[in-house]
PDB file of C-alpha atoms in Angstrom:
ATOM      1  CA  MET A  92      -6.098 -33.272 -13.936  1.00 57.00           C
ATOM      2  CA  SER A  93      -8.869 -33.164 -11.346  1.00 70.00           C
ATOM      3  CA  LEU A  94      -8.823 -30.252  -8.929  1.00 74.00           C
ATOM      4  CA  LEU A  95      -8.186 -32.697  -6.091  1.00 72.00           C
ATOM      5  CA  ASN A  96      -4.760 -33.261  -7.629  1.00 86.00           C
ATOM      6  CA  ILE A  97      -4.029 -29.510  -7.551  1.00 93.00           C
ATOM      7  CA  LYS A  98      -2.094 -29.086  -4.317  1.00 95.00           C
ATOM      8  CA  ILE A  99      -2.061 -25.566  -2.860  1.00 96.00           C
ATOM      9  CA  LEU A 100       0.386 -24.579  -0.137  1.00 96.00           C
ATOM     10  CA  HIS A 101      -0.841 -21.770   2.134  1.00 97.00           C
ATOM     11  CA  LEU A 102       2.166 -19.931   3.576  1.00 95.00           C
ATOM     12  CA  ASP A 103       0.232 -17.320   5.585  1.00 93.00           C
ATOM     13  CA  SER A 104      -3.067 -17.427   7.443  1.00 92.00           C
ATOM     14  CA  ASN A 105      -5.923 -15.567   5.755  1.00 94.00           C
ATOM     15  CA  HIS A 106      -9.674 -15.197   6.081  1.00 95.00           C
ATOM     16  CA  PRO A 107     -11.147 -18.709   6.576  1.00 95.00           C
ATOM     17  CA  LEU A 108     -13.346 -18.406   3.485  1.00 96.00           C
ATOM     18  CA  LEU A 109     -10.262 -18.668   1.256  1.00 96.00           C
ATOM     19  CA  TRP A 110      -9.366 -22.153   2.468  1.00 96.00           C
ATOM     20  CA  GLN A 111     -12.994 -23.204   2.753  1.00 96.00           C
ATOM     21  CA  GLN A 112     -14.067 -22.172  -0.752  1.00 96.00           C
ATOM     22  CA  LEU A 113     -10.973 -23.685  -2.399  1.00 96.00           C
ATOM     23  CA  GLU A 114     -11.691 -26.929  -0.552  1.00 94.00           C
ATOM     24  CA  GLU A 115     -15.341 -26.843  -1.645  1.00 94.00           C
ATOM     25  CA  ALA A 116     -14.203 -26.296  -5.237  1.00 94.00           C
ATOM     26  CA  GLY A 117     -12.150 -29.489  -5.001  1.00 94.00           C
ATOM     27  CA  PHE A 118      -8.601 -28.190  -4.484  1.00 95.00           C
ATOM     28  CA  ASN A 119      -6.197 -29.923  -2.089  1.00 95.00           C
ATOM     29  CA  ASN A 120      -5.134 -27.406   0.611  1.00 96.00           C
ATOM     30  CA  GLU A 121      -2.087 -27.704   2.832  1.00 95.00           C
ATOM     31  CA  ALA A 122      -0.707 -25.123   5.286  1.00 96.00           C
ATOM     32  CA  ASP A 123       2.783 -24.312   6.517  1.00 95.00           C
ATOM     33  CA  TYR A 124       2.979 -21.026   8.414  1.00 94.00           C
ATOM     34  CA  THR A 125       6.208 -21.671  10.314  1.00 92.00           C
ATOM     35  CA  SER A 126       8.921 -23.322   8.185  1.00 92.00           C
ATOM     36  CA  THR A 127      11.849 -21.272   6.922  1.00 91.00           C
ATOM     37  CA  LYS A 128      12.110 -20.300   3.266  1.00 91.00           C
ATOM     38  CA  GLU A 129      14.781 -22.998   2.813  1.00 93.00           C
ATOM     39  CA  GLU A 130      12.532 -25.661   4.365  1.00 94.00           C
ATOM     40  CA  ILE A 131       9.695 -24.642   2.046  1.00 94.00           C
ATOM     41  CA  GLU A 132      12.061 -24.769  -0.951  1.00 93.00           C
ATOM     42  CA  ALA A 133      12.934 -28.374  -0.064  1.00 94.00           C
ATOM     43  CA  LYS A 134       9.337 -29.478  -0.654  1.00 95.00           C
ATOM     44  CA  ILE A 135       7.882 -26.861  -3.002  1.00 95.00           C
ATOM     45  CA  GLN A 136       8.160 -29.192  -6.021  1.00 95.00           C
ATOM     46  CA  ASN A 137       5.163 -31.072  -4.559  1.00 95.00           C
ATOM     47  CA  TYR A 138       2.787 -28.121  -5.013  1.00 96.00           C
ATOM     48  CA  HIS A 139       0.953 -26.541  -7.906  1.00 97.00           C
ATOM     49  CA  GLY A 140      -0.068 -23.320  -6.197  1.00 96.00           C
ATOM     50  CA  ILE A 141       1.044 -20.983  -3.419  1.00 96.00           C
ATOM     51  CA  VAL A 142      -1.062 -18.590  -1.360  1.00 96.00           C
ATOM     52  CA  ILE A 143       1.106 -15.998   0.410  1.00 94.00           C
ATOM     53  CA  ARG A 144       0.862 -12.511   1.923  1.00 90.00           C
ATOM     54  CA  SER A 145       4.373 -11.159   2.489  1.00 83.00           C
ATOM     55  CA  ARG A 146       6.149 -13.830   4.503  1.00 86.00           C
ATOM     56  CA  PHE A 147       9.289 -13.962   2.366  1.00 87.00           C
ATOM     57  CA  LYS A 148      10.570 -13.046  -1.079  1.00 89.00           C
ATOM     58  CA  ILE A 149       9.849 -15.466  -3.887  1.00 93.00           C
ATOM     59  CA  ASP A 150      13.077 -15.248  -5.878  1.00 93.00           C
ATOM     60  CA  ARG A 151      14.805 -17.212  -8.654  1.00 94.00           C
ATOM     61  CA  THR A 152      16.192 -19.794  -6.223  1.00 93.00           C
ATOM     62  CA  PHE A 153      12.704 -20.503  -4.920  1.00 94.00           C
ATOM     63  CA  LEU A 154      11.145 -20.571  -8.398  1.00 95.00           C
ATOM     64  CA  ASP A 155      13.802 -22.926  -9.790  1.00 94.00           C
ATOM     65  CA  LYS A 156      12.876 -25.445  -7.099  1.00 95.00           C
ATOM     66  CA  ALA A 157       9.121 -25.000  -7.655  1.00 94.00           C
ATOM     67  CA  THR A 158       9.140 -27.210 -10.722  1.00 94.00           C
ATOM     68  CA  ASN A 159       5.388 -27.918 -10.754  1.00 95.00           C
ATOM     69  CA  LEU A 160       4.144 -24.476  -9.761  1.00 96.00           C
ATOM     70  CA  GLN A 161       1.200 -23.195 -11.796  1.00 96.00           C
ATOM     71  CA  PHE A 162       0.248 -20.083  -9.819  1.00 96.00           C
ATOM     72  CA  ILE A 163       1.314 -17.748  -7.016  1.00 96.00           C
ATOM     73  CA  ALA A 164      -1.530 -15.886  -5.302  1.00 96.00           C
ATOM     74  CA  ARG A 165      -0.557 -12.905  -3.148  1.00 95.00           C
ATOM     75  CA  VAL A 166      -3.326 -11.861  -0.767  1.00 94.00           C
ATOM     76  CA  GLY A 167      -2.660  -8.141  -1.157  1.00 89.00           C
ATOM     77  CA  ALA A 168      -2.393  -5.394  -3.740  1.00 87.00           C
ATOM     78  CA  GLY A 169       1.206  -5.619  -5.001  1.00 84.00           C
ATOM     79  CA  LEU A 170       3.593  -8.279  -6.259  1.00 89.00           C
ATOM     80  CA  GLU A 171       6.932  -6.636  -5.405  1.00 86.00           C
ATOM     81  CA  SER A 172       7.974  -9.556  -3.169  1.00 88.00           C
ATOM     82  CA  ILE A 173       7.927 -11.862  -6.226  1.00 91.00           C
ATOM     83  CA  ASP A 174      10.377 -12.012  -9.140  1.00 93.00           C
ATOM     84  CA  CYS A 175       7.480 -11.527 -11.557  1.00 93.00           C
ATOM     85  CA  GLU A 176       9.496 -11.557 -14.776  1.00 93.00           C
ATOM     86  CA  TYR A 177      11.178 -14.866 -13.948  1.00 94.00           C
ATOM     87  CA  ALA A 178       7.934 -16.438 -12.710  1.00 95.00           C
ATOM     88  CA  THR A 179       6.120 -15.391 -15.888  1.00 96.00           C
ATOM     89  CA  SER A 180       8.947 -16.810 -18.024  1.00 96.00           C
ATOM     90  CA  LYS A 181       8.221 -20.166 -16.369  1.00 95.00           C
ATOM     91  CA  GLY A 182       4.516 -19.916 -17.258  1.00 95.00           C
ATOM     92  CA  ILE A 183       3.416 -19.311 -13.670  1.00 96.00           C
ATOM     93  CA  HIS A 184       0.190 -17.333 -13.219  1.00 96.00           C
ATOM     94  CA  LEU A 185       0.596 -14.349 -10.882  1.00 96.00           C
ATOM     95  CA  ILE A 186      -2.442 -13.287  -8.877  1.00 96.00           C
ATOM     96  CA  ALA A 187      -2.884 -10.211  -6.688  1.00 94.00           C
ATOM     97  CA  ALA A 188      -6.024  -8.652  -5.232  1.00 94.00           C
ATOM     98  CA  PRO A 189      -5.916  -4.836  -5.393  1.00 91.00           C
ATOM     99  CA  GLU A 190      -9.685  -4.843  -5.906  1.00 93.00           C
ATOM    100  CA  GLY A 191     -10.051  -6.380  -2.441  1.00 93.00           C
ATOM    101  CA  ASN A 192      -8.710  -3.487  -0.380  1.00 94.00           C
ATOM    102  CA  LYS A 193      -9.153  -0.476  -2.682  1.00 96.00           C
ATOM    103  CA  ASN A 194     -12.151   0.849  -0.737  1.00 97.00           C
ATOM    104  CA  ALA A 195     -10.307   0.522   2.569  1.00 97.00           C
ATOM    105  CA  VAL A 196      -7.309   2.445   1.203  1.00 97.00           C
ATOM    106  CA  GLY A 197      -9.521   5.178  -0.261  1.00 98.00           C
ATOM    107  CA  GLU A 198     -11.323   5.684   3.047  1.00 98.00           C
ATOM    108  CA  HIS A 199      -8.095   5.608   5.066  1.00 98.00           C
ATOM    109  CA  ALA A 200      -6.406   8.193   2.833  1.00 98.00           C
ATOM    110  CA  LEU A 201      -9.396  10.510   3.145  1.00 98.00           C
ATOM    111  CA  GLY A 202      -9.547  10.032   6.915  1.00 98.00           C
ATOM    112  CA  MET A 203      -5.848  10.824   7.280  1.00 98.00           C
ATOM    113  CA  LEU A 204      -6.172  13.924   5.110  1.00 98.00           C
ATOM    114  CA  LEU A 205      -9.135  15.327   7.044  1.00 98.00           C
ATOM    115  CA  SER A 206      -7.440  14.596  10.355  1.00 98.00           C
ATOM    116  CA  LEU A 207      -4.208  16.243   9.201  1.00 97.00           C
ATOM    117  CA  MET A 208      -5.819  19.404   7.808  1.00 97.00           C
ATOM    118  CA  ASN A 209      -8.070  19.841  10.846  1.00 97.00           C
ATOM    119  CA  LYS A 210      -5.371  18.962  13.413  1.00 97.00           C
ATOM    120  CA  LEU A 211      -7.726  16.393  14.973  1.00 97.00           C
ATOM    121  CA  ASN A 212      -5.041  14.203  16.524  1.00 95.00           C
ATOM    122  CA  ARG A 213      -3.163  17.158  18.010  1.00 94.00           C
ATOM    123  CA  ALA A 214      -6.354  18.771  19.327  1.00 96.00           C
ATOM    124  CA  ASP A 215      -7.502  15.500  20.890  1.00 97.00           C
ATOM    125  CA  ARG A 216      -4.178  15.013  22.657  1.00 95.00           C
ATOM    126  CA  LEU A 217      -4.121  18.567  24.000  1.00 96.00           C
ATOM    127  CA  VAL A 218      -7.681  18.352  25.367  1.00 97.00           C
ATOM    128  CA  ARG A 219      -6.724  15.124  27.144  1.00 97.00           C
ATOM    129  CA  GLU A 220      -3.814  17.062  28.674  1.00 97.00           C
ATOM    130  CA  GLY A 221      -6.272  19.692  29.921  1.00 98.00           C
ATOM    131  CA  LYS A 222      -5.280  22.283  27.292  1.00 97.00           C
ATOM    132  CA  TRP A 223      -8.280  23.965  25.634  1.00 97.00           C
ATOM    133  CA  ILE A 224      -6.523  25.653  22.668  1.00 96.00           C
ATOM    134  CA  ARG A 225      -8.831  26.858  19.905  1.00 96.00           C
ATOM    135  CA  GLU A 226      -6.765  29.282  17.819  1.00 96.00           C
ATOM    136  CA  GLY A 227      -3.719  27.001  17.844  1.00 94.00           C
ATOM    137  CA  ASN A 228      -5.860  24.198  16.416  1.00 96.00           C
ATOM    138  CA  ARG A 229      -7.585  26.173  13.647  1.00 97.00           C
ATOM    139  CA  GLY A 230      -7.837  23.915  10.612  1.00 97.00           C
ATOM    140  CA  PHE A 231      -8.121  24.150   6.831  1.00 97.00           C
ATOM    141  CA  GLU A 232     -11.045  23.129   4.608  1.00 98.00           C
ATOM    142  CA  LEU A 233     -10.783  20.825   1.613  1.00 97.00           C
ATOM    143  CA  GLU A 234     -13.305  22.854  -0.381  1.00 97.00           C
ATOM    144  CA  HIS A 235     -11.848  24.491  -3.529  1.00 98.00           C
ATOM    145  CA  LYS A 236      -8.487  22.767  -3.069  1.00 98.00           C
ATOM    146  CA  THR A 237      -6.778  20.889  -5.912  1.00 98.00           C
ATOM    147  CA  ILE A 238      -5.941  17.266  -5.108  1.00 98.00           C
ATOM    148  CA  GLY A 239      -3.193  15.562  -7.099  1.00 98.00           C
ATOM    149  CA  ILE A 240      -3.186  11.773  -7.266  1.00 98.00           C
ATOM    150  CA  ILE A 241      -0.150   9.930  -8.612  1.00 98.00           C
ATOM    151  CA  GLY A 242      -1.079   6.407  -9.653  1.00 97.00           C
ATOM    152  CA  TYR A 243      -4.631   6.068 -10.937  1.00 97.00           C
ATOM    153  CA  GLY A 244      -5.308   2.359 -10.547  1.00 95.00           C
ATOM    154  CA  ASN A 245      -7.634   0.680  -8.058  1.00 95.00           C
ATOM    155  CA  MET A 246      -6.436   2.684  -5.041  1.00 96.00           C
ATOM    156  CA  GLY A 247      -6.154   6.075  -6.734  1.00 97.00           C
ATOM    157  CA  LYS A 248      -9.613   5.728  -8.250  1.00 98.00           C
ATOM    158  CA  SER A 249     -11.093   4.759  -4.898  1.00 98.00           C
ATOM    159  CA  PHE A 250      -9.612   7.853  -3.228  1.00 98.00           C
ATOM    160  CA  ALA A 251     -10.834  10.116  -6.050  1.00 98.00           C
ATOM    161  CA  LYS A 252     -14.347   8.692  -5.707  1.00 98.00           C
ATOM    162  CA  LYS A 253     -14.326   9.388  -1.962  1.00 98.00           C
ATOM    163  CA  LEU A 254     -13.402  13.040  -2.632  1.00 98.00           C
ATOM    164  CA  GLN A 255     -16.592  13.666  -4.589  1.00 96.00           C
ATOM    165  CA  GLY A 256     -18.892  15.910  -2.555  1.00 94.00           C
ATOM    166  CA  PHE A 257     -16.045  18.012  -1.130  1.00 97.00           C
ATOM    167  CA  ASP A 258     -16.150  20.488  -4.035  1.00 97.00           C
ATOM    168  CA  VAL A 259     -12.490  19.918  -4.886  1.00 98.00           C
ATOM    169  CA  LYS A 260     -10.666  19.626  -8.197  1.00 98.00           C
ATOM    170  CA  VAL A 261      -9.032  16.208  -8.621  1.00 98.00           C
ATOM    171  CA  LEU A 262      -6.109  15.706 -11.012  1.00 98.00           C
ATOM    172  CA  CYS A 263      -4.426  12.368 -11.659  1.00 98.00           C
ATOM    173  CA  TYR A 264      -1.147  11.318 -13.221  1.00 98.00           C
ATOM    174  CA  ASP A 265      -0.346   7.783 -14.397  1.00 97.00           C
ATOM    175  CA  ILE A 266       2.084   6.104 -16.786  1.00 95.00           C
ATOM    176  CA  GLN A 267      -0.924   4.611 -18.603  1.00 95.00           C
ATOM    177  CA  GLU A 268      -2.816   6.890 -20.955  1.00 95.00           C
ATOM    178  CA  ASN A 269      -6.533   7.675 -21.077  1.00 96.00           C
ATOM    179  CA  ILE A 270      -7.490   6.431 -17.619  1.00 96.00           C
ATOM    180  CA  GLY A 271      -8.981   9.635 -16.235  1.00 97.00           C
ATOM    181  CA  ASP A 272     -12.703   9.403 -15.449  1.00 97.00           C
ATOM    182  CA  GLN A 273     -15.615  11.396 -14.056  1.00 98.00           C
ATOM    183  CA  ASN A 274     -13.810  11.656 -10.707  1.00 98.00           C
ATOM    184  CA  ALA A 275     -10.381  12.861 -11.885  1.00 98.00           C
ATOM    185  CA  THR A 276      -8.850  14.625 -14.883  1.00 98.00           C
ATOM    186  CA  GLN A 277      -5.672  12.998 -16.169  1.00 98.00           C
ATOM    187  CA  VAL A 278      -2.852  15.516 -16.576  1.00 98.00           C
ATOM    188  CA  SER A 279       0.933  15.622 -16.803  1.00 98.00           C
ATOM    189  CA  LEU A 280       3.095  15.359 -13.682  1.00 97.00           C
ATOM    190  CA  LYS A 281       4.167  18.950 -14.382  1.00 98.00           C
ATOM    191  CA  GLU A 282       0.559  20.159 -14.148  1.00 98.00           C
ATOM    192  CA  ILE A 283       0.064  18.389 -10.820  1.00 98.00           C
ATOM    193  CA  GLN A 284       3.228  20.056  -9.550  1.00 98.00           C
ATOM    194  CA  GLU A 285       1.920  23.434 -10.727  1.00 98.00           C
ATOM    195  CA  LYS A 286      -1.576  23.184  -9.239  1.00 98.00           C
ATOM    196  CA  ALA A 287      -1.823  20.682  -6.359  1.00 98.00           C
ATOM    197  CA  ASP A 288      -2.605  21.700  -2.772  1.00 98.00           C
ATOM    198  CA  VAL A 289      -2.634  18.035  -1.733  1.00 98.00           C
ATOM    199  CA  LEU A 290      -0.610  15.131  -3.136  1.00 98.00           C
ATOM    200  CA  SER A 291      -1.564  11.485  -2.584  1.00 98.00           C
ATOM    201  CA  LEU A 292       0.582   8.536  -3.733  1.00 98.00           C
ATOM    202  CA  HIS A 293      -1.107   5.358  -5.002  1.00 97.00           C
ATOM    203  CA  ILE A 294       1.750   3.687  -6.853  1.00 96.00           C
ATOM    204  CA  PRO A 295       3.504   0.325  -6.555  1.00 92.00           C
ATOM    205  CA  TRP A 296       7.136   0.058  -5.504  1.00 91.00           C
ATOM    206  CA  THR A 297       9.170  -0.518  -8.680  1.00 90.00           C
ATOM    207  CA  PRO A 298      12.653   0.500  -9.890  1.00 91.00           C
ATOM    208  CA  GLU A 299      10.928   3.507 -11.518  1.00 93.00           C
ATOM    209  CA  THR A 300       9.122   4.666  -8.362  1.00 95.00           C
ATOM    210  CA  ASP A 301      11.873   3.876  -5.840  1.00 95.00           C
ATOM    211  CA  LYS A 302      12.825   7.124  -4.010  1.00 97.00           C
ATOM    212  CA  MET A 303      10.648   9.056  -6.448  1.00 97.00           C
ATOM    213  CA  VAL A 304       9.580  11.622  -3.852  1.00 98.00           C
ATOM    214  CA  ASN A 305      12.931  13.288  -3.225  1.00 98.00           C
ATOM    215  CA  ALA A 306      14.038  16.911  -2.786  1.00 98.00           C
ATOM    216  CA  GLU A 307      14.024  17.660  -6.526  1.00 98.00           C
ATOM    217  CA  PHE A 308      10.504  16.230  -6.874  1.00 98.00           C
ATOM    218  CA  ILE A 309       9.144  18.059  -3.815  1.00 98.00           C
ATOM    219  CA  TYR A 310      10.553  21.468  -4.721  1.00 98.00           C
ATOM    220  CA  SER A 311       9.168  21.159  -8.260  1.00 98.00           C
ATOM    221  CA  PHE A 312       5.748  21.894  -6.702  1.00 98.00           C
ATOM    222  CA  VAL A 313       4.719  25.530  -7.060  1.00 98.00           C
ATOM    223  CA  LYS A 314       2.628  25.678  -3.869  1.00 98.00           C
ATOM    224  CA  PRO A 315       3.208  24.305  -0.371  1.00 98.00           C
ATOM    225  CA  PHE A 316       1.154  21.087  -0.129  1.00 98.00           C
ATOM    226  CA  TRP A 317      -0.144  18.351   2.163  1.00 98.00           C
ATOM    227  CA  PHE A 318       1.287  14.917   1.430  1.00 98.00           C
ATOM    228  CA  ILE A 319      -0.329  11.488   1.847  1.00 98.00           C
ATOM    229  CA  ASN A 320       1.414   8.155   1.287  1.00 98.00           C
ATOM    230  CA  THR A 321      -0.593   4.938   1.513  1.00 97.00           C
ATOM    231  CA  SER A 322       1.467   3.231  -1.220  1.00 96.00           C
ATOM    232  CA  ARG A 323       4.958   2.006  -0.302  1.00 94.00           C
ATOM    233  CA  GLY A 324       7.454   3.597   2.082  1.00 95.00           C
ATOM    234  CA  LYS A 325      10.456   3.228  -0.214  1.00 95.00           C
ATOM    235  CA  ASN A 326       8.824   5.501  -2.804  1.00 97.00           C
ATOM    236  CA  VAL A 327       9.773   8.411  -0.510  1.00 98.00           C
ATOM    237  CA  VAL A 328      13.163   9.679   0.682  1.00 98.00           C
ATOM    238  CA  THR A 329      12.248  10.329   4.309  1.00 98.00           C
ATOM    239  CA  ALA A 330      15.146  12.704   4.975  1.00 98.00           C
ATOM    240  CA  ASP A 331      14.032  14.908   2.039  1.00 98.00           C
ATOM    241  CA  LEU A 332      10.430  14.780   3.234  1.00 98.00           C
ATOM    242  CA  VAL A 333      11.539  15.929   6.691  1.00 98.00           C
ATOM    243  CA  ASP A 334      13.555  18.811   5.223  1.00 98.00           C
ATOM    244  CA  ALA A 335      10.445  19.911   3.305  1.00 98.00           C
ATOM    245  CA  LEU A 336       8.350  19.740   6.499  1.00 98.00           C
ATOM    246  CA  LYS A 337      10.918  21.932   8.233  1.00 98.00           C
ATOM    247  CA  THR A 338      10.890  24.549   5.444  1.00 98.00           C
ATOM    248  CA  GLY A 339       7.081  24.511   5.184  1.00 98.00           C
ATOM    249  CA  LYS A 340       7.103  23.278   1.575  1.00 98.00           C
ATOM    250  CA  ILE A 341       5.164  20.277   2.859  1.00 98.00           C
ATOM    251  CA  LEU A 342       2.426  21.565   5.194  1.00 98.00           C
ATOM    252  CA  GLY A 343       1.812  18.184   6.782  1.00 98.00           C
ATOM    253  CA  ALA A 344       2.360  14.504   6.023  1.00 98.00           C
ATOM    254  CA  ALA A 345       0.051  11.515   6.529  1.00 98.00           C
ATOM    255  CA  LEU A 346       2.117   8.347   6.252  1.00 98.00           C
ATOM    256  CA  ASP A 347       0.665   4.846   6.433  1.00 97.00           C
ATOM    257  CA  VAL A 348       3.960   3.407   5.152  1.00 96.00           C
ATOM    258  CA  LEU A 349       7.582   4.122   6.003  1.00 95.00           C
ATOM    259  CA  GLU A 350      10.890   3.759   4.209  1.00 94.00           C
ATOM    260  CA  TYR A 351      12.153   1.710   7.181  1.00 91.00           C
ATOM    261  CA  GLU A 352       9.648  -1.142   6.881  1.00 87.00           C
ATOM    262  CA  LYS A 353      10.799  -4.671   6.214  1.00 79.00           C
ATOM    263  CA  LEU A 354       9.589  -6.237   2.965  1.00 71.00           C
ATOM    264  CA  SER A 355       7.167  -8.419   4.920  1.00 67.00           C
ATOM    265  CA  PHE A 356       5.399  -5.217   6.080  1.00 71.00           C
ATOM    266  CA  GLU A 357       4.904  -6.917   9.448  1.00 72.00           C
ATOM    267  CA  ASN A 358       7.792  -5.137  11.143  1.00 75.00           C
ATOM    268  CA  LEU A 359       9.450  -1.763  11.271  1.00 75.00           C
ATOM    269  CA  PHE A 360      13.149  -2.076  10.581  1.00 65.00           C
ATOM    270  CA  ILE A 361      14.951   0.343  12.836  1.00 63.00           C
ATOM    271  CA  ASP A 362      18.561  -0.025  13.928  1.00 63.00           C
ATOM    272  CA  SER A 363      19.328   0.406  17.622  1.00 65.00           C
ATOM    273  CA  GLU A 364      19.877   4.061  16.755  1.00 76.00           C
ATOM    274  CA  LYS A 365      16.857   5.456  14.917  1.00 84.00           C
ATOM    275  CA  PRO A 366      17.542   7.629  11.857  1.00 90.00           C
ATOM    276  CA  ALA A 367      17.246  11.345  12.613  1.00 92.00           C
ATOM    277  CA  ALA A 368      14.510  11.708   9.994  1.00 95.00           C
ATOM    278  CA  PHE A 369      12.419   9.037  11.707  1.00 94.00           C
ATOM    279  CA  ASN A 370      12.866  10.702  15.082  1.00 93.00           C
ATOM    280  CA  TYR A 371      11.626  13.953  13.566  1.00 96.00           C
ATOM    281  CA  LEU A 372       8.464  12.242  12.237  1.00 96.00           C
ATOM    282  CA  LEU A 373       7.763  10.800  15.693  1.00 94.00           C
ATOM    283  CA  GLU A 374       7.861  14.262  17.277  1.00 95.00           C
ATOM    284  CA  ALA A 375       6.297  16.428  14.548  1.00 96.00           C
ATOM    285  CA  GLU A 376       2.785  17.711  15.236  1.00 95.00           C
ATOM    286  CA  ASN A 377       1.962  18.025  11.527  1.00 96.00           C
ATOM    287  CA  VAL A 378       2.714  14.356  10.831  1.00 97.00           C
ATOM    288  CA  LEU A 379       0.209  11.512  11.128  1.00 97.00           C
ATOM    289  CA  LEU A 380       1.534   7.936  11.224  1.00 97.00           C
ATOM    290  CA  THR A 381      -0.264   4.586  10.924  1.00 96.00           C
ATOM    291  CA  PRO A 382       1.356   1.090  10.747  1.00 94.00           C
ATOM    292  CA  HIS A 383       0.599   0.057   7.133  1.00 93.00           C
ATOM    293  CA  ILE A 384      -3.099  -0.502   7.861  1.00 95.00           C
ATOM    294  CA  ALA A 385      -4.784   1.534   5.105  1.00 96.00           C
ATOM    295  CA  GLY A 386      -5.984  -1.634   3.404  1.00 94.00           C
ATOM    296  CA  TRP A 387      -6.284  -3.608   6.646  1.00 93.00           C
ATOM    297  CA  THR A 388      -9.975  -3.557   7.577  1.00 96.00           C
ATOM    298  CA  TYR A 389     -12.306  -6.353   8.659  1.00 96.00           C
ATOM    299  CA  GLU A 390     -14.143  -5.958   5.355  1.00 97.00           C
ATOM    300  CA  SER A 391     -11.014  -5.956   3.185  1.00 96.00           C
ATOM    301  CA  HIS A 392      -9.760  -9.096   4.973  1.00 94.00           C
ATOM    302  CA  GLU A 393     -12.765 -10.911   3.558  1.00 96.00           C
ATOM    303  CA  LYS A 394     -12.779  -9.140   0.177  1.00 96.00           C
ATOM    304  CA  LEU A 395      -9.090  -9.923  -0.440  1.00 95.00           C
ATOM    305  CA  ALA A 396      -9.687 -13.618   0.264  1.00 95.00           C
ATOM    306  CA  GLN A 397     -12.757 -13.735  -1.987  1.00 96.00           C
ATOM    307  CA  THR A 398     -10.894 -12.011  -4.832  1.00 96.00           C
ATOM    308  CA  ILE A 399      -8.060 -14.546  -4.599  1.00 96.00           C
ATOM    309  CA  VAL A 400     -10.473 -17.506  -4.590  1.00 96.00           C
ATOM    310  CA  ASN A 401     -12.282 -16.165  -7.645  1.00 96.00           C
ATOM    311  CA  LYS A 402      -9.023 -15.634  -9.557  1.00 96.00           C
ATOM    312  CA  ILE A 403      -7.653 -19.091  -8.703  1.00 96.00           C
ATOM    313  CA  LYS A 404     -10.897 -20.738  -9.810  1.00 95.00           C
ATOM    314  CA  ALA A 405     -10.839 -18.701 -13.033  1.00 94.00           C
ATOM    315  CA  ILE A 406      -7.475 -20.273 -13.996  1.00 93.00           C
ATOM    316  CA  TYR A 407      -8.962 -23.764 -13.852  1.00 92.00           C
TER     317      TYR A 407
END
């Protein structure tokens, strides 16, 4: 089969190089950014590949109708919006691009941590209000702290690399063995809970990680700690996080993701009445919030697209 006969349906807009390079390689590109999932299902048998970000969930119903599908390429780090096991059972290649935004996530996590520990956002706001408060904005240094990283894949490794030069001790925990490196020592979860001053999550959202950071998990830490989450919001029980902020067990939280996000990550799902825990986060001075943008830089936009192109071409 010539590449011209490989029809790829683009379901989300991405960096132009993705479309352009696939076209130059000989693939047949088509776009549909507006049809409903059901409308796409009605024609998906005509396509051999899909390029998607997070527009909708690719479930069994969708996959059963995609009778000629050879690959699904998600322009992002995770594949939780796809029924991976069922897709793989049908011989469909699954492509993600965690390499494409790992640097962005590492930099964002470090930026959030430094801002949190040095009260930069609070201090900035107060100065703008005409309040010159020095003692009330005294910060903490990273030097000699122990940083615990849970999840030592692309993102965790990027964050650990960024921490070099701060004279900190970096510990990592992962379900895979022997993945520690020159930037982090792999240890048990128990050791991280015994020693960490800072905890950063870099894990996917799976049945095993869902609601992992709950009260029992938090209070298993020996020391009060700063908490960073640039992974997935549903890995954390927000109400338990808020309780720990109130008791001082968590010294401050930097959250790029929230439990209340929709699966598409494009919207925040909040009922007309916001949960009390969310209201607390909005008001707390030791909480830093960003709208799921850790991996969302101008550079990563291009890198993600290039990674996807390279992986699609590698299949053929």
